[in-house]
mmCIF file with all atom_site columns, C-alpha atoms in Angstrom:
data_model
loop_
_atom_site.group_PDB
_atom_site.id
_atom_site.type_symbol
_atom_site.label_atom_id
_atom_site.label_alt_id
_atom_site.label_comp_id
_atom_site.label_asym_id
_atom_site.label_entity_id
_atom_site.label_seq_id
_atom_site.pdbx_PDB_ins_code
_atom_site.Cartn_x
_atom_site.Cartn_y
_atom_site.Cartn_z
_atom_site.occupancy
_atom_site.B_iso_or_equiv
_atom_site.pdbx_formal_charge
_atom_site.auth_seq_id
_atom_site.auth_comp_id
_atom_site.auth_asym_id
_atom_site.auth_atom_id
_atom_site.pdbx_PDB_model_num
ATOM 1   C CA . UNK A 1 1   ? 52.437 42.530 45.883 1.00 86.00 ? 263 UNK A CA 1
ATOM 2   C CA . UNK A 1 2   ? 53.292 45.939 44.255 1.00 88.00 ? 264 UNK A CA 1
ATOM 3   C CA . UNK A 1 3   ? 57.077 44.473 44.082 1.00 89.00 ? 265 UNK A CA 1
ATOM 4   C CA . UNK A 1 4   ? 55.758 42.107 41.315 1.00 90.00 ? 266 UNK A CA 1
ATOM 5   C CA . UNK A 1 5   ? 54.100 45.008 40.178 1.00 92.00 ? 267 UNK A CA 1
ATOM 6   C CA . UNK A 1 6   ? 57.631 47.097 39.437 1.00 91.00 ? 268 UNK A CA 1
ATOM 7   C CA . UNK A 1 7   ? 59.074 43.783 37.755 1.00 91.00 ? 269 UNK A CA 1
ATOM 8   C CA . UNK A 1 8   ? 55.766 43.198 35.825 1.00 92.00 ? 270 UNK A CA 1
ATOM 9   C CA . UNK A 1 9   ? 55.174 47.053 34.260 1.00 91.00 ? 271 UNK A CA 1
ATOM 10  C CA . UNK A 1 10  ? 59.238 47.891 33.835 1.00 92.00 ? 272 UNK A CA 1
ATOM 11  C CA . UNK A 1 11  ? 58.436 50.920 36.790 1.00 90.00 ? 273 UNK A CA 1
ATOM 12  C CA . UNK A 1 12  ? 61.189 52.879 38.273 1.00 87.00 ? 274 UNK A CA 1
ATOM 13  C CA . UNK A 1 13  ? 63.787 51.879 35.313 1.00 88.00 ? 275 UNK A CA 1
ATOM 14  C CA . UNK A 1 14  ? 63.389 48.902 36.294 1.00 91.00 ? 276 UNK A CA 1
ATOM 15  C CA . UNK A 1 15  ? 63.462 45.860 33.456 1.00 93.00 ? 277 UNK A CA 1
ATOM 16  C CA . UNK A 1 16  ? 60.254 43.677 32.533 1.00 94.00 ? 278 UNK A CA 1
ATOM 17  C CA . UNK A 1 17  ? 60.751 40.383 34.469 1.00 93.00 ? 279 UNK A CA 1
ATOM 18  C CA . UNK A 1 18  ? 57.789 37.894 34.398 1.00 95.00 ? 280 UNK A CA 1
ATOM 19  C CA . UNK A 1 19  ? 59.993 35.399 35.567 1.00 94.00 ? 281 UNK A CA 1
ATOM 20  C CA . UNK A 1 20  ? 60.946 37.808 39.101 1.00 95.00 ? 282 UNK A CA 1
ATOM 21  C CA . UNK A 1 21  ? 56.915 39.375 39.252 1.00 95.00 ? 283 UNK A CA 1
ATOM 22  C CA . UNK A 1 22  ? 55.722 35.527 39.303 1.00 95.00 ? 284 UNK A CA 1
ATOM 23  C CA . UNK A 1 23  ? 57.483 34.711 41.732 1.00 95.00 ? 285 UNK A CA 1
ATOM 24  C CA . UNK A 1 24  ? 56.912 37.700 43.522 1.00 95.00 ? 286 UNK A CA 1
ATOM 25  C CA . UNK A 1 25  ? 52.782 37.597 42.891 1.00 95.00 ? 287 UNK A CA 1
ATOM 26  C CA . UNK A 1 26  ? 53.430 33.937 44.453 1.00 95.00 ? 288 UNK A CA 1
ATOM 27  C CA . UNK A 1 27  ? 54.955 35.098 47.698 1.00 95.00 ? 289 UNK A CA 1
ATOM 28  C CA . UNK A 1 28  ? 51.712 37.348 47.695 1.00 95.00 ? 290 UNK A CA 1
ATOM 29  C CA . UNK A 1 29  ? 49.318 35.092 46.180 1.00 94.00 ? 291 UNK A CA 1
ATOM 30  C CA . UNK A 1 30  ? 50.537 32.539 48.885 1.00 95.00 ? 292 UNK A CA 1
ATOM 31  C CA . UNK A 1 31  ? 49.922 35.212 51.785 1.00 95.00 ? 293 UNK A CA 1
ATOM 32  C CA . UNK A 1 32  ? 45.975 35.509 51.090 1.00 93.00 ? 294 UNK A CA 1
ATOM 33  C CA . UNK A 1 33  ? 46.214 38.829 48.595 1.00 95.00 ? 295 UNK A CA 1
ATOM 34  C CA . UNK A 1 34  ? 43.384 37.781 45.675 1.00 95.00 ? 296 UNK A CA 1
ATOM 35  C CA . UNK A 1 35  ? 45.011 40.744 43.421 1.00 94.00 ? 297 UNK A CA 1
ATOM 36  C CA . UNK A 1 36  ? 48.136 38.814 43.039 1.00 95.00 ? 298 UNK A CA 1
ATOM 37  C CA . UNK A 1 37  ? 46.380 35.605 42.415 1.00 95.00 ? 299 UNK A CA 1
ATOM 38  C CA . UNK A 1 38  ? 44.424 37.017 39.723 1.00 94.00 ? 300 UNK A CA 1
ATOM 39  C CA . UNK A 1 39  ? 47.519 38.678 39.231 1.00 95.00 ? 301 UNK A CA 1
ATOM 40  C CA . UNK A 1 40  ? 48.422 34.948 38.474 1.00 96.00 ? 302 UNK A CA 1
ATOM 41  C CA . UNK A 1 41  ? 45.693 34.270 36.213 1.00 93.00 ? 303 UNK A CA 1
ATOM 42  C CA . UNK A 1 42  ? 45.833 36.590 34.293 1.00 93.00 ? 304 UNK A CA 1
ATOM 43  C CA . UNK A 1 43  ? 49.791 35.839 33.430 1.00 94.00 ? 305 UNK A CA 1
ATOM 44  C CA . UNK A 1 44  ? 48.954 32.420 32.396 1.00 93.00 ? 306 UNK A CA 1
ATOM 45  C CA . UNK A 1 45  ? 45.963 33.238 30.807 1.00 88.00 ? 307 UNK A CA 1
ATOM 46  C CA . UNK A 1 46  ? 48.001 35.108 28.246 1.00 89.00 ? 308 UNK A CA 1
ATOM 47  C CA . UNK A 1 47  ? 51.161 32.957 28.800 1.00 91.00 ? 309 UNK A CA 1
ATOM 48  C CA . UNK A 1 48  ? 53.477 35.628 29.728 1.00 93.00 ? 310 UNK A CA 1
ATOM 49  C CA . UNK A 1 49  ? 56.325 34.509 31.471 1.00 93.00 ? 311 UNK A CA 1
ATOM 50  C CA . UNK A 1 50  ? 54.629 31.094 32.065 1.00 94.00 ? 312 UNK A CA 1
ATOM 51  C CA . UNK A 1 51  ? 53.088 28.642 29.151 1.00 92.00 ? 313 UNK A CA 1
ATOM 52  C CA . UNK A 1 52  ? 49.513 29.530 28.618 1.00 88.00 ? 314 UNK A CA 1
ATOM 53  C CA . UNK A 1 53  ? 46.932 27.365 30.453 1.00 87.00 ? 315 UNK A CA 1
ATOM 54  C CA . UNK A 1 54  ? 43.823 28.484 31.029 1.00 85.00 ? 316 UNK A CA 1
ATOM 55  C CA . UNK A 1 55  ? 43.069 25.743 33.152 1.00 87.00 ? 317 UNK A CA 1
ATOM 56  C CA . UNK A 1 56  ? 46.050 27.238 35.596 1.00 92.00 ? 318 UNK A CA 1
ATOM 57  C CA . UNK A 1 57  ? 43.950 30.527 35.052 1.00 90.00 ? 319 UNK A CA 1
ATOM 58  C CA . UNK A 1 58  ? 40.739 29.348 36.464 1.00 90.00 ? 320 UNK A CA 1
ATOM 59  C CA . UNK A 1 59  ? 42.299 28.016 39.665 1.00 93.00 ? 321 UNK A CA 1
ATOM 60  C CA . UNK A 1 60  ? 43.989 31.180 40.122 1.00 95.00 ? 322 UNK A CA 1
ATOM 61  C CA . UNK A 1 61  ? 41.550 33.137 39.503 1.00 91.00 ? 323 UNK A CA 1
ATOM 62  C CA . UNK A 1 62  ? 39.067 30.828 41.565 1.00 91.00 ? 324 UNK A CA 1
ATOM 63  C CA . UNK A 1 63  ? 42.109 31.777 44.595 1.00 95.00 ? 325 UNK A CA 1
ATOM 64  C CA . UNK A 1 64  ? 41.595 35.823 43.788 1.00 94.00 ? 326 UNK A CA 1
ATOM 65  C CA . UNK A 1 65  ? 37.766 34.991 45.083 1.00 92.00 ? 327 UNK A CA 1
ATOM 66  C CA . UNK A 1 66  ? 37.979 32.852 47.032 1.00 94.00 ? 328 UNK A CA 1
ATOM 67  C CA . UNK A 1 67  ? 41.006 35.247 49.253 1.00 95.00 ? 329 UNK A CA 1
ATOM 68  C CA . UNK A 1 68  ? 38.159 38.256 48.203 1.00 93.00 ? 330 UNK A CA 1
ATOM 69  C CA . UNK A 1 69  ? 34.725 37.974 47.658 1.00 90.00 ? 331 UNK A CA 1
ATOM 70  C CA . UNK A 1 70  ? 34.993 41.597 45.833 1.00 90.00 ? 332 UNK A CA 1
ATOM 71  C CA . UNK A 1 71  ? 37.131 39.392 43.047 1.00 89.00 ? 333 UNK A CA 1
ATOM 72  C CA . UNK A 1 72  ? 34.547 38.205 41.832 1.00 88.00 ? 334 UNK A CA 1
ATOM 73  C CA . UNK A 1 73  ? 32.966 40.648 39.371 1.00 87.00 ? 335 UNK A CA 1
ATOM 74  C CA . UNK A 1 74  ? 36.270 41.358 37.174 1.00 89.00 ? 336 UNK A CA 1
ATOM 75  C CA . UNK A 1 75  ? 36.717 37.506 37.520 1.00 89.00 ? 337 UNK A CA 1
ATOM 76  C CA . UNK A 1 76  ? 33.233 37.099 36.316 1.00 87.00 ? 338 UNK A CA 1
ATOM 77  C CA . UNK A 1 77  ? 34.097 39.809 33.509 1.00 87.00 ? 339 UNK A CA 1
ATOM 78  C CA . UNK A 1 78  ? 36.621 37.485 33.000 1.00 88.00 ? 340 UNK A CA 1
ATOM 79  C CA . UNK A 1 79  ? 35.146 35.007 31.700 1.00 85.00 ? 341 UNK A CA 1
ATOM 80  C CA . UNK A 1 80  ? 32.497 35.714 30.066 1.00 84.00 ? 342 UNK A CA 1
ATOM 81  C CA . UNK A 1 81  ? 35.147 37.392 27.945 1.00 84.00 ? 343 UNK A CA 1
ATOM 82  C CA . UNK A 1 82  ? 37.060 34.117 27.206 1.00 81.00 ? 344 UNK A CA 1
ATOM 83  C CA . UNK A 1 83  ? 33.886 32.857 26.643 1.00 76.00 ? 345 UNK A CA 1
ATOM 84  C CA . UNK A 1 84  ? 32.757 35.295 23.962 1.00 76.00 ? 346 UNK A CA 1
ATOM 85  C CA . UNK A 1 85  ? 36.450 34.482 22.704 1.00 75.00 ? 347 UNK A CA 1
ATOM 86  C CA . UNK A 1 86  ? 35.381 31.110 22.580 1.00 73.00 ? 348 UNK A CA 1
ATOM 87  C CA . UNK A 1 87  ? 32.493 31.675 20.565 1.00 69.00 ? 349 UNK A CA 1
ATOM 88  C CA . UNK A 1 88  ? 33.944 34.386 18.431 1.00 71.00 ? 350 UNK A CA 1
ATOM 89  C CA . UNK A 1 89  ? 36.956 31.864 17.152 1.00 69.00 ? 351 UNK A CA 1
ATOM 90  C CA . UNK A 1 90  ? 34.690 28.956 17.001 1.00 68.00 ? 352 UNK A CA 1
ATOM 91  C CA . UNK A 1 91  ? 31.571 31.029 14.595 1.00 68.00 ? 353 UNK A CA 1
ATOM 92  C CA . UNK A 1 92  ? 34.722 32.588 12.779 1.00 69.00 ? 354 UNK A CA 1
ATOM 93  C CA . UNK A 1 93  ? 36.521 28.512 12.562 1.00 69.00 ? 355 UNK A CA 1
ATOM 94  C CA . UNK A 1 94  ? 32.657 27.774 11.485 1.00 68.00 ? 356 UNK A CA 1
ATOM 95  C CA . UNK A 1 95  ? 31.700 30.129 8.916  1.00 66.00 ? 357 UNK A CA 1
ATOM 96  C CA . UNK A 1 96  ? 35.628 29.454 7.233  1.00 69.00 ? 358 UNK A CA 1
ATOM 97  C CA . UNK A 1 97  ? 35.071 25.928 6.806  1.00 68.00 ? 359 UNK A CA 1
ATOM 98  C CA . UNK A 1 98  ? 31.550 26.726 5.272  1.00 64.00 ? 360 UNK A CA 1
ATOM 99  C CA . UNK A 1 99  ? 32.950 28.775 3.562  1.00 66.00 ? 361 UNK A CA 1
ATOM 100 C CA . UNK A 1 100 ? 35.880 26.714 1.990  1.00 66.00 ? 362 UNK A CA 1
ATOM 101 C CA . UNK A 1 101 ? 33.083 23.979 1.528  1.00 63.00 ? 363 UNK A CA 1
ATOM 102 C CA . UNK A 1 102 ? 30.825 26.153 -0.786 1.00 62.00 ? 364 UNK A CA 1
ATOM 103 C CA . UNK A 1 103 ? 33.761 26.631 -2.566 1.00 64.00 ? 365 UNK A CA 1
ATOM 104 C CA . UNK A 1 104 ? 33.959 22.293 -3.085 1.00 61.00 ? 366 UNK A CA 1
ATOM 105 C CA . UNK A 1 105 ? 37.368 22.238 -1.874 1.00 55.00 ? 367 UNK A CA 1
ATOM 106 C CA . UNK A 1 106 ? 37.301 19.940 0.984  1.00 53.00 ? 368 UNK A CA 1
ATOM 107 C CA . UNK A 1 107 ? 35.261 18.476 3.139  1.00 52.00 ? 369 UNK A CA 1
ATOM 108 C CA . UNK A 1 108 ? 33.387 20.558 5.513  1.00 49.00 ? 370 UNK A CA 1
ATOM 109 C CA . UNK A 1 109 ? 34.629 19.546 9.112  1.00 55.00 ? 371 UNK A CA 1
ATOM 110 C CA . UNK A 1 110 ? 32.540 18.419 12.255 1.00 59.00 ? 372 UNK A CA 1
ATOM 111 C CA . UNK A 1 111 ? 31.525 21.506 13.699 1.00 58.00 ? 373 UNK A CA 1
ATOM 112 C CA . UNK A 1 112 ? 30.473 21.509 17.213 1.00 66.00 ? 374 UNK A CA 1
ATOM 113 C CA . UNK A 1 113 ? 27.267 23.353 17.695 1.00 67.00 ? 375 UNK A CA 1
ATOM 114 C CA . UNK A 1 114 ? 26.436 22.242 20.481 1.00 68.00 ? 376 UNK A CA 1
ATOM 115 C CA . UNK A 1 115 ? 28.996 23.815 21.652 1.00 69.00 ? 377 UNK A CA 1
ATOM 116 C CA . UNK A 1 116 ? 28.455 27.232 20.404 1.00 71.00 ? 378 UNK A CA 1
ATOM 117 C CA . UNK A 1 117 ? 24.684 27.308 21.720 1.00 73.00 ? 379 UNK A CA 1
ATOM 118 C CA . UNK A 1 118 ? 25.585 26.286 24.971 1.00 75.00 ? 380 UNK A CA 1
ATOM 119 C CA . UNK A 1 119 ? 27.936 29.652 24.787 1.00 75.00 ? 381 UNK A CA 1
ATOM 120 C CA . UNK A 1 120 ? 25.984 32.148 23.236 1.00 80.00 ? 382 UNK A CA 1
ATOM 121 C CA . UNK A 1 121 ? 23.478 31.266 26.121 1.00 83.00 ? 383 UNK A CA 1
ATOM 122 C CA . UNK A 1 122 ? 25.781 31.752 28.672 1.00 83.00 ? 384 UNK A CA 1
ATOM 123 C CA . UNK A 1 123 ? 26.919 35.016 27.264 1.00 83.00 ? 385 UNK A CA 1
ATOM 124 C CA . UNK A 1 124 ? 22.647 35.529 27.019 1.00 86.00 ? 386 UNK A CA 1
ATOM 125 C CA . UNK A 1 125 ? 22.289 34.408 30.384 1.00 87.00 ? 387 UNK A CA 1
ATOM 126 C CA . UNK A 1 126 ? 25.230 36.607 32.444 1.00 85.00 ? 388 UNK A CA 1
ATOM 127 C CA . UNK A 1 127 ? 23.843 39.600 30.114 1.00 83.00 ? 389 UNK A CA 1
ATOM 128 C CA . UNK A 1 128 ? 20.256 39.091 31.709 1.00 86.00 ? 390 UNK A CA 1
ATOM 129 C CA . UNK A 1 129 ? 21.928 38.814 35.013 1.00 84.00 ? 391 UNK A CA 1
ATOM 130 C CA . UNK A 1 130 ? 23.931 42.448 34.805 1.00 82.00 ? 392 UNK A CA 1
ATOM 131 C CA . UNK A 1 131 ? 20.241 44.090 33.598 1.00 83.00 ? 393 UNK A CA 1
ATOM 132 C CA . UNK A 1 132 ? 18.622 42.387 36.983 1.00 83.00 ? 394 UNK A CA 1
ATOM 133 C CA . UNK A 1 133 ? 21.534 43.701 39.172 1.00 81.00 ? 395 UNK A CA 1
ATOM 134 C CA . UNK A 1 134 ? 21.106 46.750 37.959 1.00 78.00 ? 396 UNK A CA 1
ATOM 135 C CA . UNK A 1 135 ? 17.473 46.802 38.019 1.00 75.00 ? 397 UNK A CA 1
ATOM 136 C CA . UNK A 1 136 ? 16.889 45.455 41.614 1.00 72.00 ? 398 UNK A CA 1
ATOM 137 C CA . UNK A 1 137 ? 20.171 48.014 42.746 1.00 63.00 ? 399 UNK A CA 1
#
């Protein structure tokens, strides 16, 4: 696990090598180290050394939680951030499409408002859960 960090961050005079860090994280992940699974999820999420793949990233995040329940909160925060990013980009796309439509240069494309509403409700539910957990603690 730590060797993977050396190659990921370039510690100790080692050059940054994502391919090598992925191989070392996979080795550690196969030995039930949750942090290695989380790191693999992060690398797949951001396309570091591998093609960007959100489905595989989610799978690695789920593995991290399965290997160590303490990873639940970090994974929950990552998935909540995905929802916020999705709503932001979908909202931005919808707004720019609307503005272009108002200028009369192109027709308004189909916007999946139900998906945007679902993401907003998910973020609100997440915030409510966090507040409830703080009150109960």
